PDB file of C-alpha atoms in Angstrom:
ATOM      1  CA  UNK A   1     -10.398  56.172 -61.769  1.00 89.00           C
ATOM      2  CA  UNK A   2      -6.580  56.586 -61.065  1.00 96.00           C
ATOM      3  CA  UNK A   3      -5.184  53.526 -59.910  1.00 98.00           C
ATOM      4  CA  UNK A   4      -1.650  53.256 -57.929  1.00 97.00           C
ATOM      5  CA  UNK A   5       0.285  50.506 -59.752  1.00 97.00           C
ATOM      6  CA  UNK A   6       1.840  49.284 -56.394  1.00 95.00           C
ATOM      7  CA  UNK A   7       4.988  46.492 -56.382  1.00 93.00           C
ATOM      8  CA  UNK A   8       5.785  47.983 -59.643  1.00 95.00           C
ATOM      9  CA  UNK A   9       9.488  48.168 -58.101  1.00 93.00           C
ATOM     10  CA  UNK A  10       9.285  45.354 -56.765  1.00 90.00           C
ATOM     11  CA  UNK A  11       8.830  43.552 -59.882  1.00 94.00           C
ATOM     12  CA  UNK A  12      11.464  44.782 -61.659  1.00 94.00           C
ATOM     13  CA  UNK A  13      13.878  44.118 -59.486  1.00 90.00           C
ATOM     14  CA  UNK A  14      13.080  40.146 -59.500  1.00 91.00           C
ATOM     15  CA  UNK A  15      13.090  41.006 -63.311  1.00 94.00           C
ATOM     16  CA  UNK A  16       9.834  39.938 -63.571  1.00 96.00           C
ATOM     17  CA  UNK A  17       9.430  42.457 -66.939  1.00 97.00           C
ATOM     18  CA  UNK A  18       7.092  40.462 -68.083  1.00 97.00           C
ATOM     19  CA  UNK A  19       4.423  40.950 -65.771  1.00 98.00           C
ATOM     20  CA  UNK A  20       4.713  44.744 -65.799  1.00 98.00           C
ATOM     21  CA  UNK A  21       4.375  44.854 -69.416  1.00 98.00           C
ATOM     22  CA  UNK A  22       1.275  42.348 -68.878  1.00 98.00           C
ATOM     23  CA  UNK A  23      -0.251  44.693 -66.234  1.00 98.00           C
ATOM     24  CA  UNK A  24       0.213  47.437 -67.829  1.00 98.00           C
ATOM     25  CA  UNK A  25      -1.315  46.319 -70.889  1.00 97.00           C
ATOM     26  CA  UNK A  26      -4.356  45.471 -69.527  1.00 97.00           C
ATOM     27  CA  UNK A  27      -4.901  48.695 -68.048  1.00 97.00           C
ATOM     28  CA  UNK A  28      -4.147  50.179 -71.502  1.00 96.00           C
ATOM     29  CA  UNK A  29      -6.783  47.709 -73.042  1.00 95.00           C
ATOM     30  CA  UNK A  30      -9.724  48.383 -70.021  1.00 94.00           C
ATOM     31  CA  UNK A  31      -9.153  52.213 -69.955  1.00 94.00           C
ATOM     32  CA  UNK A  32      -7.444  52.363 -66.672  1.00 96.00           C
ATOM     33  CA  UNK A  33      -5.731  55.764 -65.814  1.00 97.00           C
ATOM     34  CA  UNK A  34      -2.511  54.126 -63.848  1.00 97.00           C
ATOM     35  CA  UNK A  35       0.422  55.911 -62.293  1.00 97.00           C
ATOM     36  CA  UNK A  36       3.466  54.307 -60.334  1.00 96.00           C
ATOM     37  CA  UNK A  37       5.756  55.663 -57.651  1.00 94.00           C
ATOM     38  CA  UNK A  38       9.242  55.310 -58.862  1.00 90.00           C
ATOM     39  CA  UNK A  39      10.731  55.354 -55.328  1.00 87.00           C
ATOM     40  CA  UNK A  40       8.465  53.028 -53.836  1.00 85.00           C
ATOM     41  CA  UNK A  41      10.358  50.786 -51.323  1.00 78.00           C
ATOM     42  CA  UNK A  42      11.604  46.916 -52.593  1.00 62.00           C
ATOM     43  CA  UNK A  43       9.780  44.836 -50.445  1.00 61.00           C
ATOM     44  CA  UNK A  44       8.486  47.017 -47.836  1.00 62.00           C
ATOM     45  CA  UNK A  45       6.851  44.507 -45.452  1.00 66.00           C
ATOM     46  CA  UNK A  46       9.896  42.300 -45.244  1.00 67.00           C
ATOM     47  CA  UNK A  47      11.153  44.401 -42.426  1.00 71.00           C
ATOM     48  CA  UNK A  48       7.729  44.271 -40.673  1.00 71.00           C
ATOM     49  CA  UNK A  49       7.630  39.835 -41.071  1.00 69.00           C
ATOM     50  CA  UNK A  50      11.400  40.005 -40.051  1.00 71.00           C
ATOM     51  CA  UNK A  51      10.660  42.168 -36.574  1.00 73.00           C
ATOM     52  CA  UNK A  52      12.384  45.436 -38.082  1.00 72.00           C
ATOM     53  CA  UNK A  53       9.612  47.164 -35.807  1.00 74.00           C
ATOM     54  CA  UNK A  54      11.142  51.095 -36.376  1.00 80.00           C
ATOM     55  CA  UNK A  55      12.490  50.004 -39.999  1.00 79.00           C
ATOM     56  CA  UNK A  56       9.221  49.137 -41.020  1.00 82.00           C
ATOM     57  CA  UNK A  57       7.479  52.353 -39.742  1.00 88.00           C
ATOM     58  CA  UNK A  58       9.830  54.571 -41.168  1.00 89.00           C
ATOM     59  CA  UNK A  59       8.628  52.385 -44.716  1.00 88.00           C
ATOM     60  CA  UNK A  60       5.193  53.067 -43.961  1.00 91.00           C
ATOM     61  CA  UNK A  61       5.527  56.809 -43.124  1.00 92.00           C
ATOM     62  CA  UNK A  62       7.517  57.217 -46.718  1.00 92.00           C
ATOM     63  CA  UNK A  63       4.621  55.372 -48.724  1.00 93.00           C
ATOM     64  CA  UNK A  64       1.660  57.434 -47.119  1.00 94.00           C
ATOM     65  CA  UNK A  65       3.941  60.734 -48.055  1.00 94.00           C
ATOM     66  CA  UNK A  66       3.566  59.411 -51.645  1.00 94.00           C
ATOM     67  CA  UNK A  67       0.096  58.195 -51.304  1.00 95.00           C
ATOM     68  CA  UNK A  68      -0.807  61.567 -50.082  1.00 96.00           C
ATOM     69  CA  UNK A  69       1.023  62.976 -52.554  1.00 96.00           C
ATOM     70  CA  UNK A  70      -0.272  61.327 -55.603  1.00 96.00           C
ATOM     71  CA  UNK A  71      -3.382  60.895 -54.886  1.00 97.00           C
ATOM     72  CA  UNK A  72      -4.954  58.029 -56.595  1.00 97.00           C
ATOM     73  CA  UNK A  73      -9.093  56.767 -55.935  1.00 97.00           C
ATOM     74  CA  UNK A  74      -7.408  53.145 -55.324  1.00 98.00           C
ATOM     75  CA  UNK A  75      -4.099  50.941 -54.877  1.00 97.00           C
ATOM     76  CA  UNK A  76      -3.363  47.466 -56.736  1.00 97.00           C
ATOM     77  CA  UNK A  77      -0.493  45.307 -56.243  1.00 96.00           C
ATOM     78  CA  UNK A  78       0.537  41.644 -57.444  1.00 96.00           C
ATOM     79  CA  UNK A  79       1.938  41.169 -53.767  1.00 93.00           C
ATOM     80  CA  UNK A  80      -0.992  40.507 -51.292  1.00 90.00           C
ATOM     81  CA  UNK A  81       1.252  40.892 -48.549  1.00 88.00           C
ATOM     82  CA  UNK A  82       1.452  44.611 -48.892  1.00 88.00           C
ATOM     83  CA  UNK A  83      -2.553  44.309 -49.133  1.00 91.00           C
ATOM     84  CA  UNK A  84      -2.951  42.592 -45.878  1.00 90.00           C
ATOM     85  CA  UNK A  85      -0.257  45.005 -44.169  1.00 90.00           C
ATOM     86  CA  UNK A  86      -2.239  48.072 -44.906  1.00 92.00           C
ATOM     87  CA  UNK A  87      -5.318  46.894 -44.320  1.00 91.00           C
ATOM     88  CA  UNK A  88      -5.015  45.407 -41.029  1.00 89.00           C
ATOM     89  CA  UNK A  89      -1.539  45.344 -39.106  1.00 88.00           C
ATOM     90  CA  UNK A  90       0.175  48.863 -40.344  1.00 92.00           C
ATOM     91  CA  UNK A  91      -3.406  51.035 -38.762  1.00 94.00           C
ATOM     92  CA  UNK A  92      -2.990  48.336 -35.443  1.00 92.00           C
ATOM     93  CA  UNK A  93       0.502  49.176 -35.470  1.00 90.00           C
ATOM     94  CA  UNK A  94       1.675  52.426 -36.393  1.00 92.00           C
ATOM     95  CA  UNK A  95      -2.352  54.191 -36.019  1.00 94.00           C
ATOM     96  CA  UNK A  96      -1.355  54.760 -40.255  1.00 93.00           C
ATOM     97  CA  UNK A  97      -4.525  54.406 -42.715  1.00 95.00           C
ATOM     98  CA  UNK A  98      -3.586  55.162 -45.744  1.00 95.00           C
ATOM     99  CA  UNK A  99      -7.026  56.574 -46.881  1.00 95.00           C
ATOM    100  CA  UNK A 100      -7.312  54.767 -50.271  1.00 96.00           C
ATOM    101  CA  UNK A 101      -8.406  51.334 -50.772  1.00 97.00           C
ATOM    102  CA  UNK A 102      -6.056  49.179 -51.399  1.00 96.00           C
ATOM    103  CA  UNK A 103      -6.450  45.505 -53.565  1.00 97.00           C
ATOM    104  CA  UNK A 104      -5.017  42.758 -54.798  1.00 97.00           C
ATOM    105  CA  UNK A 105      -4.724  42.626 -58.245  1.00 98.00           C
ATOM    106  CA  UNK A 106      -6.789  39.441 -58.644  1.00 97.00           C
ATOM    107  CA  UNK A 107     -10.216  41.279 -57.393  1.00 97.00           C
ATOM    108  CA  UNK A 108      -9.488  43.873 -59.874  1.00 98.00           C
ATOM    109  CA  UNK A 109      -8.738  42.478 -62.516  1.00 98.00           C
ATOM    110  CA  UNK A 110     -11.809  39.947 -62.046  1.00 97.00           C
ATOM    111  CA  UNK A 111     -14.106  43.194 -61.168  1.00 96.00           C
ATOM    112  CA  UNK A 112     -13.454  44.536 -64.687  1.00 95.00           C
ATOM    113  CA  UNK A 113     -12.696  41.656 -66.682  1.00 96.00           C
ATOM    114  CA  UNK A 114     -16.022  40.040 -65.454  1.00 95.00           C
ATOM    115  CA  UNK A 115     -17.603  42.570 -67.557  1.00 93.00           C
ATOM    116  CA  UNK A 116     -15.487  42.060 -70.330  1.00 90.00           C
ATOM    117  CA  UNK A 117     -15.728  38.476 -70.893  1.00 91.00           C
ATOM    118  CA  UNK A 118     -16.745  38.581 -74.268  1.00 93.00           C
ATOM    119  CA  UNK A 119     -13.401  40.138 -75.166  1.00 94.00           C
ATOM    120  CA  UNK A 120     -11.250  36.704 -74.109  1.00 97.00           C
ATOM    121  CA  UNK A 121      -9.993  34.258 -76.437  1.00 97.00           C
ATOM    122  CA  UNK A 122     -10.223  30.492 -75.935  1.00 97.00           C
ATOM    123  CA  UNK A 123      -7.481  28.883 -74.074  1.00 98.00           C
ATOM    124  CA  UNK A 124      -7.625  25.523 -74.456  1.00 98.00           C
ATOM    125  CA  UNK A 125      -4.723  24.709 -72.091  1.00 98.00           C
ATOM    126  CA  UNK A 126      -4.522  22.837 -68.562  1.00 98.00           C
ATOM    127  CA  UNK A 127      -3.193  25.811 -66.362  1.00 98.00           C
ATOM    128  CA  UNK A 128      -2.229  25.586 -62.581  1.00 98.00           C
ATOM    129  CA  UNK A 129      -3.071  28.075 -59.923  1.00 98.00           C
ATOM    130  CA  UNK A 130      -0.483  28.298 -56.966  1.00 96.00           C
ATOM    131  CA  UNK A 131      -2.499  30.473 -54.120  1.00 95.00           C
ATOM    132  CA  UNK A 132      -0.450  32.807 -52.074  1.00 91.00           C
ATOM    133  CA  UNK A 133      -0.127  32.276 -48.410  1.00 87.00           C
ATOM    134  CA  UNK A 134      -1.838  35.897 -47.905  1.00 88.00           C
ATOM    135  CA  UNK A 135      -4.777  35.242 -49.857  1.00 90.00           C
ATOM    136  CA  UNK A 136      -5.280  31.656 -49.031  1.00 86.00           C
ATOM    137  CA  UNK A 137      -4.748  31.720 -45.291  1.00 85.00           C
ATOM    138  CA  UNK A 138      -4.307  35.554 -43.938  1.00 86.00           C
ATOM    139  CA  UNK A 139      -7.395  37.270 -45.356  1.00 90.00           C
ATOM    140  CA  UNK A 140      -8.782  34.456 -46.919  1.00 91.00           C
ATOM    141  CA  UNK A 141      -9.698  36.448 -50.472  1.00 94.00           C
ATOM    142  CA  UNK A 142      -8.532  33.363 -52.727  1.00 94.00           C
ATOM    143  CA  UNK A 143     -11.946  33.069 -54.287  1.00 96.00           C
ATOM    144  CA  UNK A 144     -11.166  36.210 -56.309  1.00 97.00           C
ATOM    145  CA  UNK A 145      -8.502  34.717 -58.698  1.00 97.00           C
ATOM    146  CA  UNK A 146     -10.203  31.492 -59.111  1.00 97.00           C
ATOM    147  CA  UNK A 147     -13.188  33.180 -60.312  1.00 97.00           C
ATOM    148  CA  UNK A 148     -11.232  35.238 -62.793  1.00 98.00           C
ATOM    149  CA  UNK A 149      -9.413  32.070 -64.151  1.00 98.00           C
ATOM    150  CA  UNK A 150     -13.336  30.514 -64.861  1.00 97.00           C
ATOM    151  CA  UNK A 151     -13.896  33.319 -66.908  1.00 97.00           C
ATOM    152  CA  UNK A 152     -11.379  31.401 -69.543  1.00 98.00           C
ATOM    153  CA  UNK A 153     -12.863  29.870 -72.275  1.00 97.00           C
ATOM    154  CA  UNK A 154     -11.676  26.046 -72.670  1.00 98.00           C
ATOM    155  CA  UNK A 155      -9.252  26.145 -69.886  1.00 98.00           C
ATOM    156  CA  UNK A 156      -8.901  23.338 -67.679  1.00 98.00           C
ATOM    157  CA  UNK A 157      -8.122  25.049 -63.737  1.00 98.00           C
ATOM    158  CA  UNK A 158      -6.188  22.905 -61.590  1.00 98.00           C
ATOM    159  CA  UNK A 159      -5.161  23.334 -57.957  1.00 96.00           C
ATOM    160  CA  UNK A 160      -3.230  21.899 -55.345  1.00 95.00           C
ATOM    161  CA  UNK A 161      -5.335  19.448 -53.144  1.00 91.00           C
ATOM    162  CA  UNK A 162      -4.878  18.978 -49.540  1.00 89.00           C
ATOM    163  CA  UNK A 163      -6.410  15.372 -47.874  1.00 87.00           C
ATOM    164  CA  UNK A 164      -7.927  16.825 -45.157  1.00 89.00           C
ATOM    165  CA  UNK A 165      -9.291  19.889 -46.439  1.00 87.00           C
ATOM    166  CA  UNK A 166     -12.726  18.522 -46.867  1.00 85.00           C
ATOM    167  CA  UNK A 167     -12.688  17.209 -43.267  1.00 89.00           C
ATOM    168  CA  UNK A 168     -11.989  20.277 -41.604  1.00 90.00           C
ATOM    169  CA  UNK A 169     -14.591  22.077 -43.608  1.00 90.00           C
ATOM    170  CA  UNK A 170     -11.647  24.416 -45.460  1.00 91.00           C
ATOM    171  CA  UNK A 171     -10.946  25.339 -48.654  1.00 93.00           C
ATOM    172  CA  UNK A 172      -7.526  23.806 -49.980  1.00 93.00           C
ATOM    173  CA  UNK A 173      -6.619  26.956 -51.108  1.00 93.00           C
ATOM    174  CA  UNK A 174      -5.905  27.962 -47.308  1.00 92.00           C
ATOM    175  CA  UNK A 175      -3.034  25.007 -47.561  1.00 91.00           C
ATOM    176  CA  UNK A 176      -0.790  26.123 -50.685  1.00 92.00           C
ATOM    177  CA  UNK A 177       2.141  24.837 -50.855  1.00 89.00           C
ATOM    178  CA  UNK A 178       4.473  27.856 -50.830  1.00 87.00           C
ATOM    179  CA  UNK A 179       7.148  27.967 -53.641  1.00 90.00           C
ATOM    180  CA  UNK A 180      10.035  29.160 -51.624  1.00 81.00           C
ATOM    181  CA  UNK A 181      10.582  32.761 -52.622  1.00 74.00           C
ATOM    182  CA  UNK A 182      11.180  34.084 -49.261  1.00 67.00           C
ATOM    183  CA  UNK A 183      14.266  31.860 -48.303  1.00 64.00           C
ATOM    184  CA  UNK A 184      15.703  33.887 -50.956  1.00 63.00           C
ATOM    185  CA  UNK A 185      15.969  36.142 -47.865  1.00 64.00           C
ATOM    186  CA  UNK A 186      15.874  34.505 -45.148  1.00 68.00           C
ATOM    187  CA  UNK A 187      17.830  31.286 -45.832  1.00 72.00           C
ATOM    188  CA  UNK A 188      19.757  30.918 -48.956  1.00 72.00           C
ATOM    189  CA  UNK A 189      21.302  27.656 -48.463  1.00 78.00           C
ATOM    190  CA  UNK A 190      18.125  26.301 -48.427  1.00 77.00           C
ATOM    191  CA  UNK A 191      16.330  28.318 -51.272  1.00 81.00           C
ATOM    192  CA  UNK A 192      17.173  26.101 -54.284  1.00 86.00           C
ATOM    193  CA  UNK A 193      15.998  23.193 -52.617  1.00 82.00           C
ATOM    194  CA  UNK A 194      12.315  24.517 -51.766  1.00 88.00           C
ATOM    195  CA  UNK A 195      11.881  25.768 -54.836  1.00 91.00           C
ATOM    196  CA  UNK A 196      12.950  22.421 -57.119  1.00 93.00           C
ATOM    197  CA  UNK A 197      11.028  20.444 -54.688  1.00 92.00           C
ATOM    198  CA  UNK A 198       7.747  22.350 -54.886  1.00 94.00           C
ATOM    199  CA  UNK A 199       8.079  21.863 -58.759  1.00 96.00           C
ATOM    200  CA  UNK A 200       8.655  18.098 -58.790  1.00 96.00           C
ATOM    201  CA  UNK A 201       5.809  17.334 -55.472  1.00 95.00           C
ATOM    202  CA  UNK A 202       3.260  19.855 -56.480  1.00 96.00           C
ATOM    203  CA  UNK A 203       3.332  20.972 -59.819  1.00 96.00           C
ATOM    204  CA  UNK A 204       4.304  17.933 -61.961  1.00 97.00           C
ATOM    205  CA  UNK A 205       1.958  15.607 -60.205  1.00 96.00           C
ATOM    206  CA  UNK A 206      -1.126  17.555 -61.754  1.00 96.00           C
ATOM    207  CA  UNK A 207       1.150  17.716 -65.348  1.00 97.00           C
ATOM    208  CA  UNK A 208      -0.392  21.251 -66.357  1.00 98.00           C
ATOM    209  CA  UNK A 209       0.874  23.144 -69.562  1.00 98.00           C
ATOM    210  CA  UNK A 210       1.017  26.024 -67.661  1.00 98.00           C
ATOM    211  CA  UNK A 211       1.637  27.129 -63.948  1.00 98.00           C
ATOM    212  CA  UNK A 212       1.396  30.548 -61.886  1.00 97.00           C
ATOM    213  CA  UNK A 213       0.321  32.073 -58.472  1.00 96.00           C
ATOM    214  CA  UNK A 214      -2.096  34.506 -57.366  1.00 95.00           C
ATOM    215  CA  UNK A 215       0.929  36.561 -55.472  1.00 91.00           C
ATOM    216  CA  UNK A 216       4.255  37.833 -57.642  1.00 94.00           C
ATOM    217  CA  UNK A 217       6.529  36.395 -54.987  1.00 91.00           C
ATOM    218  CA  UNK A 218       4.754  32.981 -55.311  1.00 93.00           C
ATOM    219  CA  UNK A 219       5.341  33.099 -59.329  1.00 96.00           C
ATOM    220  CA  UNK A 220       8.807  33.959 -58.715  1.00 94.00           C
ATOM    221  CA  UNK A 221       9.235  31.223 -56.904  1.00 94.00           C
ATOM    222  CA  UNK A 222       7.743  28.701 -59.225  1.00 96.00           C
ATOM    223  CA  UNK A 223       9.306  30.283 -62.270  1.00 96.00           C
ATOM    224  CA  UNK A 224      13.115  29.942 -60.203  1.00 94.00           C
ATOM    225  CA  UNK A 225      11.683  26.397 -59.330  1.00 95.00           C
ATOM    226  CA  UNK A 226      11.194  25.599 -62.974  1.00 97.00           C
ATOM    227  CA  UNK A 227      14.470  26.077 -63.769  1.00 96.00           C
ATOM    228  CA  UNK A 228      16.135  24.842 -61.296  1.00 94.00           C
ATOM    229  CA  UNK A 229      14.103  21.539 -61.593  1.00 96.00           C
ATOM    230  CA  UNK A 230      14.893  21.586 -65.818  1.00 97.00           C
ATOM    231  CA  UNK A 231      11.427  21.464 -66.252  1.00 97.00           C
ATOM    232  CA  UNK A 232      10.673  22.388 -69.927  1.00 96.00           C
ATOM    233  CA  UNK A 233       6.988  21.363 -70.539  1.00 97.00           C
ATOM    234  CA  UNK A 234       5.405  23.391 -68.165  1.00 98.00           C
ATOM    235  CA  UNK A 235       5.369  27.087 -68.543  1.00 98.00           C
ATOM    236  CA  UNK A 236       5.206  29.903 -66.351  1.00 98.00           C
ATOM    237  CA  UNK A 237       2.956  32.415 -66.996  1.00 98.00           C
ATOM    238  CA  UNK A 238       1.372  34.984 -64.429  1.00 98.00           C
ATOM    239  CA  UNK A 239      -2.538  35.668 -64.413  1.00 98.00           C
ATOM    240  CA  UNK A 240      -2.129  38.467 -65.780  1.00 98.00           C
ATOM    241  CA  UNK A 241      -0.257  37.630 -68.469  1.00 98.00           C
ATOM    242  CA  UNK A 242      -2.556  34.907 -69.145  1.00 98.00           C
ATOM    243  CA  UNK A 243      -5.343  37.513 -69.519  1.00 98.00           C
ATOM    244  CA  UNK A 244      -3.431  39.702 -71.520  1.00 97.00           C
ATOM    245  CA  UNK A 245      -2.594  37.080 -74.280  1.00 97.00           C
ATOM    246  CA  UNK A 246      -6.396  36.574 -74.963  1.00 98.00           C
ATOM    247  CA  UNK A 247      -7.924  39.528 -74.405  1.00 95.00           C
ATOM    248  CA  UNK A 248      -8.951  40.525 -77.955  1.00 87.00           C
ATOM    249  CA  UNK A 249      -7.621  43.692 -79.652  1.00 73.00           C
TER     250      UNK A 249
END
């Protein structure tokens, strides 16, 4: 299986180095065949969320050129946005299908980790799960990362709650508190804010050792947020670099 490492670009350029190398590792360690498209597009569904109708399209025209051209049996990304875009709203849109399945990384991951469970190490930490907007409320696939995270041996999960969750028969995944990476774009001045107040009401509240989202953009967020806030006891650390750390060698 060739996989397309997609948001690869992306990731770097939040200098989020750290979850490449974790990603990348773990396809190393489960045998994946991986390739990434050095020219892939920073953020290429911004434009689409921000009503750059002919901007976006021109995006999407450039990625299935190097889909087409590369040729991989399936595409992964930490970002579930660009999941939910080429799924559903580019093919509405544009009449684009890229031709490849394309996943989040937490459904991956858990569909060949799940068979690998006797390779993790214990982690007997209390680790937080911040679910993406995307995954929680847009294509409702949330269920994949929280099954991956019960694969952990002695880790305590903990979530966000929501008090009316229960009542209207959701999950409180679908109500995530989001972490404030976007304003990054879309308003500055109020970016800092979000992001220090999401750590103070959300995350300290539930006083995990550790704290990360199923989405990149949601981690980058949080880890901004941690700093920002002078939080020093709780860590950052992305699923995947969670999984990394214990798989055994």
């Amino acid at each position: 299986m060739k996989v397309l490492f997609s948001g690869k670009v992306n990731l770097l350029h939040q200098e989020q180095h750290n979850i490449v190398q974790s990603i990348e590792n773990l396809y190393k360690k489960m045998g994946v065949d991986f390739i990434v498209v050095d020219e892939e597009v920073k953020c290429g569904e911004a434009s689409m969320n921000l009503g750059l109708v002919e901007d976006a399209e021109k995006v999407v025209k450039k990625f299935k050129e190097q889909v087409d051209r590369v040729k991989p049996d399936i595409i992964v990304s930490p970002y579930a946005a660009g999941v939910a875009k080429y799924r559903k709203e580019v093919p509405e849109r544009y009449g684009i299908n890229l031709g490849v399945p394309y996943v989040h990384l937490s459904q991956f991951l858990f569909e060949h980790i799940s068979k690998n469970r006797n390779k993790l190490k214990s982690f007997p930490h209390k680790y937080f799960i911040h679910h993406g907007c995307t995954l929680g409320r847009k294509i409702s696939e949330f269920h994949y990362v929280r099954e991956l995270l019960e694969l952990v041996p002695d880790m305590e999960l903990l979530e966000e709650g929501h008090p009316s969750a229960e009542i209207e028969g959701r999950d409180v995944a679908e109500y995530n508190t989001c972490p404030g990476s976007w304003l990054n774009m879309t308003q500055p001045e109020l970016s800092e804010y979000i992001k220090e107040n999401y750590v103070l009401e959300v995350l300290i509240p539930t006083a995990p050792e550790y704290a990360g989202s199923s989405c990149a953009n949601g981690h980058y967020g949080i880890s901004q947020g941690l700093e920002i806030a002078e939080v020093e006891n709780i860590k950052p650390l992305y699923f995947s670099e969670l999984f990394n750390n214990i798989w055994r060698s």
